[in-house]
mmCIF file of C-alpha atoms in Angstrom:
data_model
loop_
_atom_site.group_PDB
_atom_site.id
_atom_site.type_symbol
_atom_site.label_atom_id
_atom_site.label_comp_id
_atom_site.label_asym_id
_atom_site.label_seq_id
_atom_site.Cartn_x
_atom_site.Cartn_y
_atom_site.Cartn_z
ATOM 1 C CA MET A 25 -0.026 0.010 -0.022
ATOM 2 C CA PHE A 26 2.789 2.448 0.844
ATOM 3 C CA ALA A 27 4.422 1.994 -2.561
ATOM 4 C CA GLU A 28 1.150 2.636 -4.373
ATOM 5 C CA GLU A 29 0.722 5.897 -2.444
ATOM 6 C CA ILE A 30 4.168 7.130 -3.478
ATOM 7 C CA THR A 31 3.602 6.194 -7.165
ATOM 8 C CA PHE A 32 0.169 7.862 -7.070
ATOM 9 C CA LYS A 33 1.612 11.029 -5.475
ATOM 10 C CA MET A 34 4.573 11.229 -7.932
ATOM 11 C CA LYS A 35 2.407 10.859 -11.057
ATOM 12 C CA PRO A 36 1.180 14.448 -11.060
ATOM 13 C CA TYR A 37 4.725 15.740 -10.577
ATOM 14 C CA THR A 38 6.163 13.589 -13.368
ATOM 15 C CA THR A 39 3.371 14.707 -15.652
ATOM 16 C CA PHE A 40 3.937 18.333 -14.738
ATOM 17 C CA LEU A 41 7.668 18.086 -15.272
ATOM 18 C CA THR A 42 7.126 16.378 -18.691
ATOM 19 C CA ILE A 43 4.803 19.114 -19.882
ATOM 20 C CA LEU A 44 7.327 21.766 -18.737
ATOM 21 C CA LEU A 45 10.125 20.014 -20.548
ATOM 22 C CA ILE A 46 8.213 19.908 -23.745
ATOM 23 C CA LEU A 47 7.057 23.524 -23.555
ATOM 24 C CA PHE A 48 10.430 24.891 -22.751
ATOM 25 C CA SER A 49 12.654 22.535 -24.787
ATOM 26 C CA SER A 50 13.248 25.308 -27.501
ATOM 27 C CA VAL A 51 13.906 27.895 -24.778
ATOM 28 C CA ALA A 52 16.578 25.586 -23.214
ATOM 29 C CA PHE A 53 18.388 25.589 -26.577
ATOM 30 C CA ALA A 54 18.150 29.324 -27.140
ATOM 31 C CA GLU A 55 21.510 31.001 -27.324
ATOM 32 C CA ARG A 56 23.049 34.117 -28.827
ATOM 33 C CA LEU A 57 25.593 33.662 -31.577
ATOM 34 C CA ALA A 58 27.290 36.054 -33.985
ATOM 35 C CA VAL A 59 28.117 36.074 -37.682
ATOM 36 C CA SER A 60 31.844 35.099 -38.029
ATOM 37 C CA SER A 61 32.293 35.575 -41.836
ATOM 38 C CA ALA A 62 32.771 38.914 -43.642
ATOM 39 C CA THR A 63 29.169 38.605 -45.023
ATOM 40 C CA ALA A 64 26.528 35.885 -44.667
ATOM 41 C CA ASN A 65 23.324 35.000 -46.645
ATOM 42 C CA ILE A 66 20.126 34.847 -44.536
ATOM 43 C CA ARG A 67 17.858 32.245 -46.097
ATOM 44 C CA SER A 68 14.094 31.569 -45.870
ATOM 45 C CA GLY A 69 14.697 27.944 -44.905
ATOM 46 C CA PRO A 70 17.350 25.377 -43.806
ATOM 47 C CA GLY A 71 19.286 24.871 -47.137
ATOM 48 C CA THR A 72 20.981 26.590 -50.006
ATOM 49 C CA ASN A 73 17.901 25.724 -52.166
ATOM 50 C CA HIS A 74 15.974 28.365 -50.139
ATOM 51 C CA ASP A 75 15.810 31.899 -51.177
ATOM 52 C CA ILE A 76 18.298 34.531 -49.823
ATOM 53 C CA LEU A 77 16.278 37.073 -47.779
ATOM 54 C CA TRP A 78 19.082 39.477 -46.960
ATOM 55 C CA LYS A 79 22.787 39.569 -46.106
ATOM 56 C CA VAL A 80 24.535 40.429 -42.774
ATOM 57 C CA GLU A 81 28.031 41.476 -41.894
ATOM 58 C CA LYS A 82 30.505 40.143 -39.415
ATOM 59 C CA TYR A 83 29.551 40.407 -35.792
ATOM 60 C CA HIS A 84 25.849 40.605 -36.554
ATOM 61 C CA PRO A 85 24.246 39.027 -33.345
ATOM 62 C CA LEU A 86 21.543 36.366 -33.711
ATOM 63 C CA PHE A 87 19.311 34.820 -31.112
ATOM 64 C CA ILE A 88 19.036 31.093 -32.013
ATOM 65 C CA LEU A 89 15.514 29.608 -31.883
ATOM 66 C CA LYS A 90 16.302 26.105 -33.053
ATOM 67 C CA LYS A 91 18.851 23.970 -34.944
ATOM 68 C CA THR A 92 18.000 21.656 -37.818
ATOM 69 C CA ASN A 93 21.095 19.588 -38.905
ATOM 70 C CA VAL A 94 23.689 22.281 -39.831
ATOM 71 C CA TRP A 95 21.234 25.162 -39.974
ATOM 72 C CA TYR A 96 20.220 27.632 -37.431
ATOM 73 C CA HIS A 97 16.784 29.285 -37.277
ATOM 74 C CA PHE A 98 17.134 32.625 -35.552
ATOM 75 C CA ARG A 99 15.637 36.002 -34.725
ATOM 76 C CA ASP A 100 17.548 39.257 -34.911
ATOM 77 C CA PHE A 101 17.410 42.677 -33.124
ATOM 78 C CA GLU A 102 14.477 43.731 -35.287
ATOM 79 C CA ALA A 103 12.557 40.532 -34.641
ATOM 80 C CA ASP A 104 13.107 39.378 -38.205
ATOM 81 C CA GLU A 105 13.635 35.618 -38.604
ATOM 82 C CA GLY A 106 15.818 33.601 -41.035
ATOM 83 C CA TRP A 107 18.186 30.702 -41.401
ATOM 84 C CA ILE A 108 21.923 30.625 -41.354
ATOM 85 C CA HIS A 109 24.482 27.797 -41.827
ATOM 86 C CA GLU A 110 26.339 26.770 -38.719
ATOM 87 C CA SER A 111 29.767 27.441 -40.381
ATOM 88 C CA LEU A 112 28.918 31.154 -40.546
ATOM 89 C CA VAL A 113 28.513 31.828 -36.860
ATOM 90 C CA ASN A 114 30.372 31.492 -33.505
ATOM 91 C CA LYS A 115 30.025 32.459 -29.877
ATOM 92 C CA THR A 116 31.819 35.849 -30.139
ATOM 93 C CA PRO A 117 30.092 38.287 -27.800
ATOM 94 C CA THR A 118 28.662 41.087 -29.946
ATOM 95 C CA VAL A 119 26.050 43.930 -29.969
ATOM 96 C CA ILE A 120 24.266 45.823 -32.727
ATOM 97 C CA THR A 121 23.128 49.486 -32.563
ATOM 98 C CA ASN A 122 19.336 49.706 -32.162
ATOM 99 C CA SER A 123 18.911 53.523 -32.161
ATOM 100 C CA ALA A 124 18.707 55.865 -35.197
ATOM 101 C CA THR A 125 22.194 57.175 -34.494
ATOM 102 C CA ALA A 126 24.720 56.369 -31.811
ATOM 103 C CA ASN A 127 27.906 58.149 -30.738
ATOM 104 C CA ILE A 128 31.024 56.054 -30.339
ATOM 105 C CA ARG A 129 33.297 57.641 -27.759
ATOM 106 C CA SER A 130 36.957 57.565 -26.729
ATOM 107 C CA GLY A 131 36.164 56.328 -23.246
ATOM 108 C CA PRO A 132 33.283 55.162 -21.046
ATOM 109 C CA GLY A 133 31.265 58.267 -20.358
ATOM 110 C CA THR A 134 29.439 61.198 -22.170
ATOM 111 C CA LYS A 135 32.397 63.535 -21.330
ATOM 112 C CA ASN A 136 34.673 61.580 -23.577
ATOM 113 C CA LYS A 137 35.364 62.734 -27.154
ATOM 114 C CA ILE A 138 33.041 61.368 -29.859
ATOM 115 C CA LEU A 139 35.196 59.349 -32.279
ATOM 116 C CA PHE A 140 32.482 58.564 -34.796
ATOM 117 C CA THR A 141 28.755 58.230 -35.064
ATOM 118 C CA VAL A 142 26.907 55.217 -36.562
ATOM 119 C CA ASP A 143 23.447 54.418 -37.697
ATOM 120 C CA LYS A 144 21.068 51.695 -36.581
ATOM 121 C CA GLY A 145 22.004 48.140 -37.425
ATOM 122 C CA ILE A 146 25.803 48.339 -37.123
ATOM 123 C CA PRO A 147 27.313 45.282 -35.390
ATOM 124 C CA PHE A 148 30.320 45.305 -33.111
ATOM 125 C CA LYS A 149 32.373 42.822 -31.144
ATOM 126 C CA ILE A 150 32.433 43.366 -27.405
ATOM 127 C CA LEU A 151 35.935 43.840 -26.003
ATOM 128 C CA LYS A 152 34.967 44.606 -22.436
ATOM 129 C CA ARG A 153 32.382 46.232 -20.264
ATOM 130 C CA LYS A 154 32.651 48.981 -17.648
ATOM 131 C CA GLY A 155 29.457 49.761 -15.724
ATOM 132 C CA LYS A 156 26.859 50.777 -18.384
ATOM 133 C CA TRP A 157 29.470 51.233 -21.124
ATOM 134 C CA ILE A 158 30.750 48.737 -23.618
ATOM 135 C CA HIS A 159 34.102 48.829 -25.361
ATOM 136 C CA ILE A 160 33.499 47.712 -28.889
ATOM 137 C CA GLN A 161 35.350 46.966 -32.118
ATOM 138 C CA HIS A 162 33.852 46.985 -35.692
ATOM 139 C CA ALA A 163 34.897 44.488 -38.265
ATOM 140 C CA ASP A 164 36.976 47.201 -39.935
ATOM 141 C CA GLY A 165 38.974 47.663 -36.764
ATOM 142 C CA ASP A 166 37.453 50.855 -35.480
ATOM 143 C CA LYS A 167 37.120 50.838 -31.728
ATOM 144 C CA GLY A 168 35.369 52.907 -29.136
ATOM 145 C CA TRP A 169 32.860 52.989 -26.293
ATOM 146 C CA ILE A 170 29.025 52.931 -26.549
ATOM 147 C CA HIS A 171 26.365 53.153 -23.816
ATOM 148 C CA LYS A 172 24.435 49.830 -23.381
ATOM 149 C CA SER A 173 21.047 51.566 -23.926
ATOM 150 C CA LEU A 174 22.040 52.081 -27.558
ATOM 151 C CA VAL A 175 22.590 48.371 -28.485
ATOM 152 C CA TRP A 176 20.813 45.026 -28.549
#
């Protein structure tokens, strides 16, 4: 009788855990990767036979939704979705500007000199962080600091 009571009491927990595992299995896989090649084709499906939707440049960050063989289905900073081959991405920490314009400064703070200004959608590799500021580098080598509120 005691073993039957334990089995009966554990069934609801087992069922509940199974449901949670199924619901959140894609969330458990979710990770952020970045484009590692100079440019990459974003496709409508997992394969070179699918249409090219757009192209992205090095350091473009991608939020991975799922993997199918050697293809990643992802969402980007504008909530656009596409597919990219696994050979074109890696785990480099990156950001992308998400404001109309952003000042890139010589140091971490608004009192530092503006080195250059960029438009929305420019990707950068993260070199280090200091408080709310991020030291970044563009694929062309340009470096500077940007406030974290200006990036995704």
